[in-house]
CSV table of C-alpha atoms in Angstrom, one decimal:
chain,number,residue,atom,x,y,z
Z,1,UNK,CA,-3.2,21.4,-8.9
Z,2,UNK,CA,-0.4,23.8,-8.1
Z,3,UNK,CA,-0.6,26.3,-4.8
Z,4,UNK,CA,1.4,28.3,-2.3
Z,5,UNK,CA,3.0,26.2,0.4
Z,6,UNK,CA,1.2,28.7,2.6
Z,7,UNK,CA,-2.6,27.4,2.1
Z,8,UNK,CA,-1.3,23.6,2.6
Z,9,UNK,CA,-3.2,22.1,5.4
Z,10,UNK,CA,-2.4,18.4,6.7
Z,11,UNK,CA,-3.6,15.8,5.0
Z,12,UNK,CA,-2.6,17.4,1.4
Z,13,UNK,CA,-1.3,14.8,-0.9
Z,14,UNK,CA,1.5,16.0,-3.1
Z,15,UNK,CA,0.9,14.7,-7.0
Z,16,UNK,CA,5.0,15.0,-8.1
Z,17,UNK,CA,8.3,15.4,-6.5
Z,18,UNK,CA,9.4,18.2,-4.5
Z,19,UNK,CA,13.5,18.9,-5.8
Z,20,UNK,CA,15.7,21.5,-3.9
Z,21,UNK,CA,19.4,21.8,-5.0
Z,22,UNK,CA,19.6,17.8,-5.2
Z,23,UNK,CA,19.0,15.6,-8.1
Z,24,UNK,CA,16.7,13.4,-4.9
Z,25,UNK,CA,13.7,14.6,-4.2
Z,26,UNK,CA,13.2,16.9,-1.3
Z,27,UNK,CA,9.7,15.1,-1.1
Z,28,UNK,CA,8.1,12.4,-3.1
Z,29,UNK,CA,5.3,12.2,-4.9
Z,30,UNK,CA,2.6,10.9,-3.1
Z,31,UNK,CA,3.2,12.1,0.5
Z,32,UNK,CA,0.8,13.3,2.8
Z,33,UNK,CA,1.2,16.3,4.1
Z,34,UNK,CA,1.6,17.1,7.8
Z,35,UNK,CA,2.8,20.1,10.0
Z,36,UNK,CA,6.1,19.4,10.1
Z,37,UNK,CA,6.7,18.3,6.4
Z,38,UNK,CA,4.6,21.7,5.5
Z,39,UNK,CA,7.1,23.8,7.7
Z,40,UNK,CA,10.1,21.6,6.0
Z,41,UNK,CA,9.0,23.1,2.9
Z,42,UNK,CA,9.1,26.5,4.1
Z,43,UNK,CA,12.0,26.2,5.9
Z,44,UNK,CA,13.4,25.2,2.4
Z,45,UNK,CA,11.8,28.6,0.8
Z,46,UNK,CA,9.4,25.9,-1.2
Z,47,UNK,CA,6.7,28.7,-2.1
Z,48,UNK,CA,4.3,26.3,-4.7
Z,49,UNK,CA,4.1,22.4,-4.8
Z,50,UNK,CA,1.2,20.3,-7.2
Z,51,UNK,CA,-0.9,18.6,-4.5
Z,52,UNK,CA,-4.1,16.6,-5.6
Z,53,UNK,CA,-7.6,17.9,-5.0
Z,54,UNK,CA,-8.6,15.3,-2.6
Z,55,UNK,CA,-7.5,15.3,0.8
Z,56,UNK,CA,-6.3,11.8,2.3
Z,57,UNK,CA,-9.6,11.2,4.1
Z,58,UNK,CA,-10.8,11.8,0.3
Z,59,UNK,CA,-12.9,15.2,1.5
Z,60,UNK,CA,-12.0,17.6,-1.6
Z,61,UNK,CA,-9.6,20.5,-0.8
Z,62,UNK,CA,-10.6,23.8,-1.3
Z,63,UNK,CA,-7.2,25.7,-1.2
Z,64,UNK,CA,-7.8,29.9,-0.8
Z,65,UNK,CA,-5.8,30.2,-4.3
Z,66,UNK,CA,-4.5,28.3,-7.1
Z,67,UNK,CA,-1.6,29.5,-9.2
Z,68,UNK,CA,-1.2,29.9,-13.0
Z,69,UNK,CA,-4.0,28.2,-14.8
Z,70,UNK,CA,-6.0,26.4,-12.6
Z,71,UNK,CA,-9.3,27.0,-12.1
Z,72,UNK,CA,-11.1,26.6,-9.0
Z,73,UNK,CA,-14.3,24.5,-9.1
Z,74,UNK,CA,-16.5,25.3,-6.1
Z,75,UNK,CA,-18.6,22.4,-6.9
Z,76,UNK,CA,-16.9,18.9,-6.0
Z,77,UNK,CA,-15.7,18.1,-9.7
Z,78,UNK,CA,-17.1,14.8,-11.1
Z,79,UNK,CA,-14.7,11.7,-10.1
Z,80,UNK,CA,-12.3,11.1,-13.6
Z,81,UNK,CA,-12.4,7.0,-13.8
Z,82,UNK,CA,-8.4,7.2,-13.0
Z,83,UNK,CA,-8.8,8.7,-9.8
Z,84,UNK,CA,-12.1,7.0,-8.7
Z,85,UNK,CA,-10.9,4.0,-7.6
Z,86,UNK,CA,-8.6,6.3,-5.2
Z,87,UNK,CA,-11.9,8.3,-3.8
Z,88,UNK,CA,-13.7,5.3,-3.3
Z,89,UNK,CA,-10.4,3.7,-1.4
Z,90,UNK,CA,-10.3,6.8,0.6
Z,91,UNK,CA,-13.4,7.4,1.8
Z,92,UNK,CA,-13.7,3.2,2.5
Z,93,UNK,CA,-10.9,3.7,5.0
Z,94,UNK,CA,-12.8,6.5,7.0
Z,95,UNK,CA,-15.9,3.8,7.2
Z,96,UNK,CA,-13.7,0.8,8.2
Z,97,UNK,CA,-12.1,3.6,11.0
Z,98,UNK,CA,-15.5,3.9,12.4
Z,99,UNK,CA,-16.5,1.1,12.2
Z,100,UNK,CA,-13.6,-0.6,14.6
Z,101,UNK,CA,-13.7,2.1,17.1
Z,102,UNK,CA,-17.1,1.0,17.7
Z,103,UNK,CA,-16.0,-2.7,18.2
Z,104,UNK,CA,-13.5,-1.3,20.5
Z,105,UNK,CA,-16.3,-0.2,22.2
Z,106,UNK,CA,-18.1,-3.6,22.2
Z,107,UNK,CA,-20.0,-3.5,19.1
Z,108,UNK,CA,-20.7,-6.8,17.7
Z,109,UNK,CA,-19.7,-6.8,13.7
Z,110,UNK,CA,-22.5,-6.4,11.5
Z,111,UNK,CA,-22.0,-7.8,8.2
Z,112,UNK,CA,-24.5,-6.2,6.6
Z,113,UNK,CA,-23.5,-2.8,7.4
Z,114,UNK,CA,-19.6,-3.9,5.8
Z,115,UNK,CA,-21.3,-5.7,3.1
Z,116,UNK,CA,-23.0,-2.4,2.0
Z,117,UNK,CA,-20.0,0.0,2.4
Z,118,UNK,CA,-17.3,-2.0,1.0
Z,119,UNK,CA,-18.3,-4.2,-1.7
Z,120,UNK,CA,-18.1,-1.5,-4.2
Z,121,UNK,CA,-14.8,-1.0,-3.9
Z,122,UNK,CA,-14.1,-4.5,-4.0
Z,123,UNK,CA,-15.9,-4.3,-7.6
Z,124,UNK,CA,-13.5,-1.8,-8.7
Z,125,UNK,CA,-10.5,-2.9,-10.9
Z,126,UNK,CA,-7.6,-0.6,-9.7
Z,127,UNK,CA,-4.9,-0.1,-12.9
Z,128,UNK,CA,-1.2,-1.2,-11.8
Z,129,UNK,CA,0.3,2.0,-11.2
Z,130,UNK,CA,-2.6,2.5,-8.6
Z,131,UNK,CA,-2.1,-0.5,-6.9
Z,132,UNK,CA,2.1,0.0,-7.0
Z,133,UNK,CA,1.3,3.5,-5.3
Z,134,UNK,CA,-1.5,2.4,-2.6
Z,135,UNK,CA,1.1,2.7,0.0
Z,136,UNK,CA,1.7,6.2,-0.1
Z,137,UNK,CA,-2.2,6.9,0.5
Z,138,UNK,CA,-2.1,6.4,4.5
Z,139,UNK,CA,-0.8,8.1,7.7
Z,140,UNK,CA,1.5,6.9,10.8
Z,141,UNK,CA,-1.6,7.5,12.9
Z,142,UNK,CA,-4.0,5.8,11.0
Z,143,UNK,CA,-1.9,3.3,9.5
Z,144,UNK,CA,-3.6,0.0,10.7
Z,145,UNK,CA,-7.3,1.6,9.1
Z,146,UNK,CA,-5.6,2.1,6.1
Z,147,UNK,CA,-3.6,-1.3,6.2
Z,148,UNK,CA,-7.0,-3.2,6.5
Z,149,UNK,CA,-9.0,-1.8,3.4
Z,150,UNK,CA,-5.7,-2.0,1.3
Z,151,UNK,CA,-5.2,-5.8,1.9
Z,152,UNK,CA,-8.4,-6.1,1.3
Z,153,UNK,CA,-7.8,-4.5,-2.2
Z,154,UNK,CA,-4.7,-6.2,-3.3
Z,155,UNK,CA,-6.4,-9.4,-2.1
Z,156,UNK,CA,-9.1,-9.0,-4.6
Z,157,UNK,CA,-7.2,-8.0,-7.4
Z,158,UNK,CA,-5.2,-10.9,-6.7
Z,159,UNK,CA,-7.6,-13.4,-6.3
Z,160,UNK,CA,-8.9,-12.5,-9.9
Z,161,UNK,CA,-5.8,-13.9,-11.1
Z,162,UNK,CA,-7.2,-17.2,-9.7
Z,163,UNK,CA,-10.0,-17.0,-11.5
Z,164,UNK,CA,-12.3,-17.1,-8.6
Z,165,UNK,CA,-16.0,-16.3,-9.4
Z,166,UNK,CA,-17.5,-12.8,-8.2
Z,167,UNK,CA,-18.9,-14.1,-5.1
Z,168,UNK,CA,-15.1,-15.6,-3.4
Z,169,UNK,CA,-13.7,-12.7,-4.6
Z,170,UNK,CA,-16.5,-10.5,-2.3
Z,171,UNK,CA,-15.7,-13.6,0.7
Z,172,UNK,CA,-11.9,-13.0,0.2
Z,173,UNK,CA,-12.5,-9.1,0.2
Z,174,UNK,CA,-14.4,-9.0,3.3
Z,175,UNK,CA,-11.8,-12.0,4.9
Z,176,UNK,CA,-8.8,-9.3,4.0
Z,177,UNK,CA,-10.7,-6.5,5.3
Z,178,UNK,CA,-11.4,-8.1,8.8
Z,179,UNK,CA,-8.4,-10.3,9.0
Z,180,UNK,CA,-7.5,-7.7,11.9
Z,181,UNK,CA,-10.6,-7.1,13.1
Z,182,UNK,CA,-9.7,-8.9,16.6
Z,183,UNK,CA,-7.3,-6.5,17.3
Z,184,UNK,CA,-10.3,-4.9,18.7
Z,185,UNK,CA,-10.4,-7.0,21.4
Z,186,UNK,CA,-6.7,-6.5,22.7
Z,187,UNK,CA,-6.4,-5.3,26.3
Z,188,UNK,CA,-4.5,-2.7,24.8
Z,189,UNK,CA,-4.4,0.4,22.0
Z,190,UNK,CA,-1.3,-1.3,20.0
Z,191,UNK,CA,-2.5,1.0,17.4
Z,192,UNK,CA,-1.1,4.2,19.2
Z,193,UNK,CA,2.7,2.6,19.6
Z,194,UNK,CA,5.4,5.1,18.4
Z,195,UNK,CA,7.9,2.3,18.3
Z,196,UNK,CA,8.5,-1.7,17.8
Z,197,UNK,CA,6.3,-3.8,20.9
Z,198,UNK,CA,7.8,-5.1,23.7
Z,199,UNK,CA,7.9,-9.1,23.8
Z,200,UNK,CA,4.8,-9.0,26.3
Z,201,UNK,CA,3.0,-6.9,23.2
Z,202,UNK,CA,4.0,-8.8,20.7
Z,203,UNK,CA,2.5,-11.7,22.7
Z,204,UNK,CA,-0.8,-10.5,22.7
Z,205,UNK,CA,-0.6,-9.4,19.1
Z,206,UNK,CA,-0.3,-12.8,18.2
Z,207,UNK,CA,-4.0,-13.7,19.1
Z,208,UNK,CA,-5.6,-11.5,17.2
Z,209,UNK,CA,-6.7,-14.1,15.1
Z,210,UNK,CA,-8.1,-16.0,17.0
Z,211,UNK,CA,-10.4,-13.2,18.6
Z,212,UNK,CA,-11.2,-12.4,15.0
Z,213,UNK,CA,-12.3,-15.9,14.6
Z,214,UNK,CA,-14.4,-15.8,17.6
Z,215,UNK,CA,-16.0,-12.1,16.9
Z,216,UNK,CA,-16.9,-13.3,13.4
Z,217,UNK,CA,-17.8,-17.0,13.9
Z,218,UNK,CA,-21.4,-17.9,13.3
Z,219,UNK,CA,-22.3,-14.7,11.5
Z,220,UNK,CA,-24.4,-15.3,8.6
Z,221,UNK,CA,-23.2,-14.3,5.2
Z,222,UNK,CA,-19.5,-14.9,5.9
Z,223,UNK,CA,-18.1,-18.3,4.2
Z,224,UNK,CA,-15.7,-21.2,5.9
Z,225,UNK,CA,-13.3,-20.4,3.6
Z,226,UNK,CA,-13.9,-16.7,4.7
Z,227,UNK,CA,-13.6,-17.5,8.7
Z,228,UNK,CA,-9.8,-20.0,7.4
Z,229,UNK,CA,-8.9,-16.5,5.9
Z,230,UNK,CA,-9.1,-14.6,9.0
Z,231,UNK,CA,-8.1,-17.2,11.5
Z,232,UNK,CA,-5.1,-18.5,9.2
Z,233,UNK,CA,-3.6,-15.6,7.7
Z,234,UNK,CA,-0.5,-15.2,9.9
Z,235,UNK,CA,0.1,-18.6,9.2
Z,236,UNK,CA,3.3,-19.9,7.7
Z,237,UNK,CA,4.0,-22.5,5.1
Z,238,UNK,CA,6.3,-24.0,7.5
Z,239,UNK,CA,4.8,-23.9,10.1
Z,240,UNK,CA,6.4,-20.7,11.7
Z,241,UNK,CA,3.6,-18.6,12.0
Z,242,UNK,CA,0.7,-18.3,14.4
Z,243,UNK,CA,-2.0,-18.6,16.3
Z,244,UNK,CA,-2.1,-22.5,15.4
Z,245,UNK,CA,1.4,-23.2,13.5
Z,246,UNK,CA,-0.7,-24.3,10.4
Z,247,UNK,CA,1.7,-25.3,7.5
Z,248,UNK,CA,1.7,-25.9,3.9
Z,249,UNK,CA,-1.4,-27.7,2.3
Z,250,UNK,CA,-3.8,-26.7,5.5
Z,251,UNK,CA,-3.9,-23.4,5.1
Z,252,UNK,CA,-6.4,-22.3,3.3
Z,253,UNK,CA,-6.0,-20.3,-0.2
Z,254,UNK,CA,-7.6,-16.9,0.6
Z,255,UNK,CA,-5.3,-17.2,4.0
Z,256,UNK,CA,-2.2,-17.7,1.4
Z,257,UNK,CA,-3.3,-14.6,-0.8
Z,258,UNK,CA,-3.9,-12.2,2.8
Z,259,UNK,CA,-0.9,-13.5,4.2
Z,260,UNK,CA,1.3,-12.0,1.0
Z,261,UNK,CA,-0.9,-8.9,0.8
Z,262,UNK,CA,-0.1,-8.3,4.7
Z,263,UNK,CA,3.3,-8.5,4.3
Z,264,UNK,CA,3.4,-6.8,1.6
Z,265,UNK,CA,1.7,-3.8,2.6
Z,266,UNK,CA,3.4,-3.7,6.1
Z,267,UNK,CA,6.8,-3.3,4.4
Z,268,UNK,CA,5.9,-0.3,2.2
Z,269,UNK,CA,3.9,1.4,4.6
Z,270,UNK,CA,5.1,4.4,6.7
Z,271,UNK,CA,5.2,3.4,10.5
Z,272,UNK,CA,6.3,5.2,13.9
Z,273,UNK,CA,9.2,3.2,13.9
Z,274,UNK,CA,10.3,2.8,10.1
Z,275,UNK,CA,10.2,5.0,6.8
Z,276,UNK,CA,8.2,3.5,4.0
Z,277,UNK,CA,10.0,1.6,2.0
Z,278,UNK,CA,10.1,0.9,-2.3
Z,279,UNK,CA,7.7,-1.5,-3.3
Z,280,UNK,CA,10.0,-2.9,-5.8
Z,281,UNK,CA,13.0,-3.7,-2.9
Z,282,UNK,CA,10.0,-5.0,-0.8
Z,283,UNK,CA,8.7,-7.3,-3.2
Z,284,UNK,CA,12.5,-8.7,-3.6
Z,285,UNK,CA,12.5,-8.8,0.4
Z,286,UNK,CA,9.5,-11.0,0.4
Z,287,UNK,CA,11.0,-12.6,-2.4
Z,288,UNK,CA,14.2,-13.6,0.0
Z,289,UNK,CA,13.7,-13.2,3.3
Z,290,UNK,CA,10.1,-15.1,3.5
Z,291,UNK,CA,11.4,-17.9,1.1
Z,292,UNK,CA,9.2,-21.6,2.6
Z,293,UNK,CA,7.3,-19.2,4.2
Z,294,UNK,CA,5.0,-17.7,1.7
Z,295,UNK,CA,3.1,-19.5,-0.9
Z,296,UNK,CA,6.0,-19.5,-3.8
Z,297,UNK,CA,3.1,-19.9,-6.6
Z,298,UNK,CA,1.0,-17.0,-4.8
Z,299,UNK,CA,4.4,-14.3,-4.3
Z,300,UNK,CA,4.7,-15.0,-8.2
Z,301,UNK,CA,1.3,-14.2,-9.1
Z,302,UNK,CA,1.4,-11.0,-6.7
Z,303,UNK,CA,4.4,-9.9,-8.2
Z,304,UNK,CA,2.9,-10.4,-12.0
Z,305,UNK,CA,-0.1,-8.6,-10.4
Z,306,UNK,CA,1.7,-5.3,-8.9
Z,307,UNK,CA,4.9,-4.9,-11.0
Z,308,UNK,CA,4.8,-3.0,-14.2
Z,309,UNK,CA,8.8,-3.3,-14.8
Z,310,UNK,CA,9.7,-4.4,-18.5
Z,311,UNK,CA,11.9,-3.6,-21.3
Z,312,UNK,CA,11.8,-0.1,-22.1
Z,313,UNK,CA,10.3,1.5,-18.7
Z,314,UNK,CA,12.1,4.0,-17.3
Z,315,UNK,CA,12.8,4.4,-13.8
Z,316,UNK,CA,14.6,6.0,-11.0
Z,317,UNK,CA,16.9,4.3,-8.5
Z,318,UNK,CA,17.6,5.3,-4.5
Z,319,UNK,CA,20.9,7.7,-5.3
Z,320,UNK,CA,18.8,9.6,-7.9
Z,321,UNK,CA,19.7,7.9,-11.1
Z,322,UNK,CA,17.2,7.3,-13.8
Z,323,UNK,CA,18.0,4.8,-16.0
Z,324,UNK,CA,15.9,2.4,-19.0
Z,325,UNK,CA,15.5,-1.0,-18.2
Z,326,UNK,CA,17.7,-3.2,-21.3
Z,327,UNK,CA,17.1,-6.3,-19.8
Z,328,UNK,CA,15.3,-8.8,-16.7
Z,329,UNK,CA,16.1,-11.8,-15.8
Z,330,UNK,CA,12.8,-13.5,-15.0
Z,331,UNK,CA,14.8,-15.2,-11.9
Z,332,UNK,CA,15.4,-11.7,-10.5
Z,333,UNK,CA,13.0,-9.2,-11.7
Z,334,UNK,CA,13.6,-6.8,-9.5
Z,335,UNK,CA,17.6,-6.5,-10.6
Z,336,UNK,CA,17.4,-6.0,-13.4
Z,337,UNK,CA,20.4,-4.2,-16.7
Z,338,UNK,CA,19.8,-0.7,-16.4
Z,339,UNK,CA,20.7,2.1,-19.4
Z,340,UNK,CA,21.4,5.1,-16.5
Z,341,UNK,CA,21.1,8.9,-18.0
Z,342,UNK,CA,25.4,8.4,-18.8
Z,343,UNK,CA,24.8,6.0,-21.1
Z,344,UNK,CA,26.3,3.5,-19.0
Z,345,UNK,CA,25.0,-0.1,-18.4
Z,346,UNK,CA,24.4,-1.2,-14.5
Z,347,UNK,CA,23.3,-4.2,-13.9
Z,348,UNK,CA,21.7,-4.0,-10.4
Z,349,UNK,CA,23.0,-7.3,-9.7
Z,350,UNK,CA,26.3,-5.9,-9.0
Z,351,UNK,CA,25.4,-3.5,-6.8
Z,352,UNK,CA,23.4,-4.7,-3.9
Z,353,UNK,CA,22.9,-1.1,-2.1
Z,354,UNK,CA,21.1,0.0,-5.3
Z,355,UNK,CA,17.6,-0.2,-6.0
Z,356,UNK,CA,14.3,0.7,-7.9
Z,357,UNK,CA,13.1,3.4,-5.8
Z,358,UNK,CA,10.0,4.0,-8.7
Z,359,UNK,CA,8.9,3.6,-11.9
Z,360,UNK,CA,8.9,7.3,-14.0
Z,361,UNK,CA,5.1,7.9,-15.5
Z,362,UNK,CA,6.4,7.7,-18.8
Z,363,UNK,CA,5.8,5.4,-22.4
Z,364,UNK,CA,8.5,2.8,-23.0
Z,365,UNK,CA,11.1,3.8,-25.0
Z,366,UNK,CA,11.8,2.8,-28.2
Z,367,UNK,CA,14.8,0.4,-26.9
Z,368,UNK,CA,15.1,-3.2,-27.7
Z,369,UNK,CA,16.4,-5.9,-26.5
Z,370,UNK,CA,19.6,-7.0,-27.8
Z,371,UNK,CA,19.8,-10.4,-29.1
């Protein structure tokens, strides 16, 4: 819905890019909203932006006035199906919030309680574009709440491609969702750092695992293989990880699905110390940088899960171009010939300071590859 910049509040999510005198967008679609981003947009004489009607704790958001023809509902409209999975996520990472402040506080973890609140959005089927676009649903502040339920998502989703039966995929889901929960336990709020930990932090970080093990351990309803998850999933395949350097055929496949969703997630997501970043260079990060770290088979199957680049889809690069993807190599998905606005041909694997910032909600074109 389209309003004034003045009746923004923080926590407004904007639904398209925000352009002023540059082809690069001002703001991206998808940001959330705070006080300084809503006075950058006055600042820039912004005077409307389209925002979406839930806010990012997904309460709905009741601006004082819409413009043009929008019409104001003063009943919470029904949820479409595109968006529900969104709501649901939303309001899921408000209940996991709660939920570790009170183990903070010393609250043992009741299962039943998670098993109730959670398990229907694990049941949900998010589309591609909503998975590709989970990152920018989160705050600085709040990023570690939002980090756990997404895992938790992308873990699911990508355990279906396993073909594990309905009740792993509920084991995996709640393994993702309290693969951190031992960071509960640290002597420490590592949660309100404004920049990278020390050595000493770090440290400490490092065994949240293992409290997560311990907090969870002998509660009933939660699997082995849900425990290996939690305990194992900053593991690496060779053997670099921790708490236990674990490598390679001991670590435990719901461990090996976590571990890419975590890493994943971490690298798009907005922190104190570090801008969010484009799925599509993180997934090529991964792709390099944790090679004989990550599960090769599992990275592939996460890629094929979360990347909706082929033939004919249009996107938009970091400088601004958009271009029409001619060709992929299967080798190197994420580089791959490019039809820019010109006319002219880039192949992204010439140009190593380029990359697919997003893909533009748009059908395919009518290109083909040439033989």
């Amino acid at each position: 819905m389209k309003v004034k910049t003045e009746y923004l509040i923080p926590g407004c999510i904007l639904n398209e890019d925000v352009y002023k005198y540059t082809n690069i967008p001002l703001l991206k679609k998808k940001t959330i909203l705070t006080n300084k981003l809503i006075s950058i947009l006055h600042i820039f004489l912004i005077r409307t932006v389209n925002v979406e009607n839930k806010l990012v704790d997904g309460s709905l958001y009741k601006p004082e006035e819409l413009i043009e023809e929008d019409v104001y509902i003063t009943e919470e409209p029904a949820i479409k199906e595109e968006s529900r999975f969104i709501s649901v996520f939303l309001q899921a990472v408000q209940k996991y919030k709660k939920l570790f402040l009170n183990w903070q506080s010393g609250s043992k973890v009741d299962l039943n309680v998670i098993r109730k609140e959670f398990i229907p959005l694990m049941r949900l089927s998010p589309s591609k574009e909503e998975m590709i676009d989970l990152h920018h649903y989160g705050s600085m502040k709040d990023y570690h709440y939002y980090h756990a339920v997404a895992v938790s998502v992308l873990s699911v989703s990508l355990g279906r491609k396993y073909n594990l039966s309905e009740g792993e995929l509920i084991q995996l889901g709640l393994s993702a969702l309290l693969a951190d929960c031992g960071m509960a336990r640290l002597p420490y709020n590592v949660y309100g750092q404004q920049g990278p930990l020390t050595s000493e932090e770090y440290n400490e970080v490092r065994k949240h695992p293992l409290l997560g093990y311990k907090m969870l351990e002998g509660i009933p309803g939660l699997t082995k293989a849900a425990l290996l998850g939690v305990l194992q999933h900053q593991e690496r395949e060779d053997g670099s990880g921790y708490p236990l350097k674990t490598r390679g055929k001991k670590i435990h496949l719901y461990a090996k699905i976590i571990m890419v969703c975590d890493i994943y997630h971490a690298m798009t997501s907005e922190r104190y110390y570090r801008a969010k970043q484009s799925p599509y260079r993180v997934l090529e990060a991964i792709s390099k940088d944790n090679f004989g770290k990550v599960d090769h088979s599992c990275l592939q199957q996460f890629i094929q899960l979360i990347s909706n680049l082929s033939i004919g889809v249009k996107v938009r690069l970091n400088n601004g171009w958009n271009g029409t993807i001619i060709y992929i190599d299967e080798s190197v998905p994420m580089r791959p010939l490019l039809q820019v606005d010109n006319n002219e041909m880039i192949n992204l694997m010439n140009y190593p300071d380029l990359f697919i910032e997003q893909q533009l909600r748009e059908e395919k074109s009518s290109l083909k590859p040439k033989v």
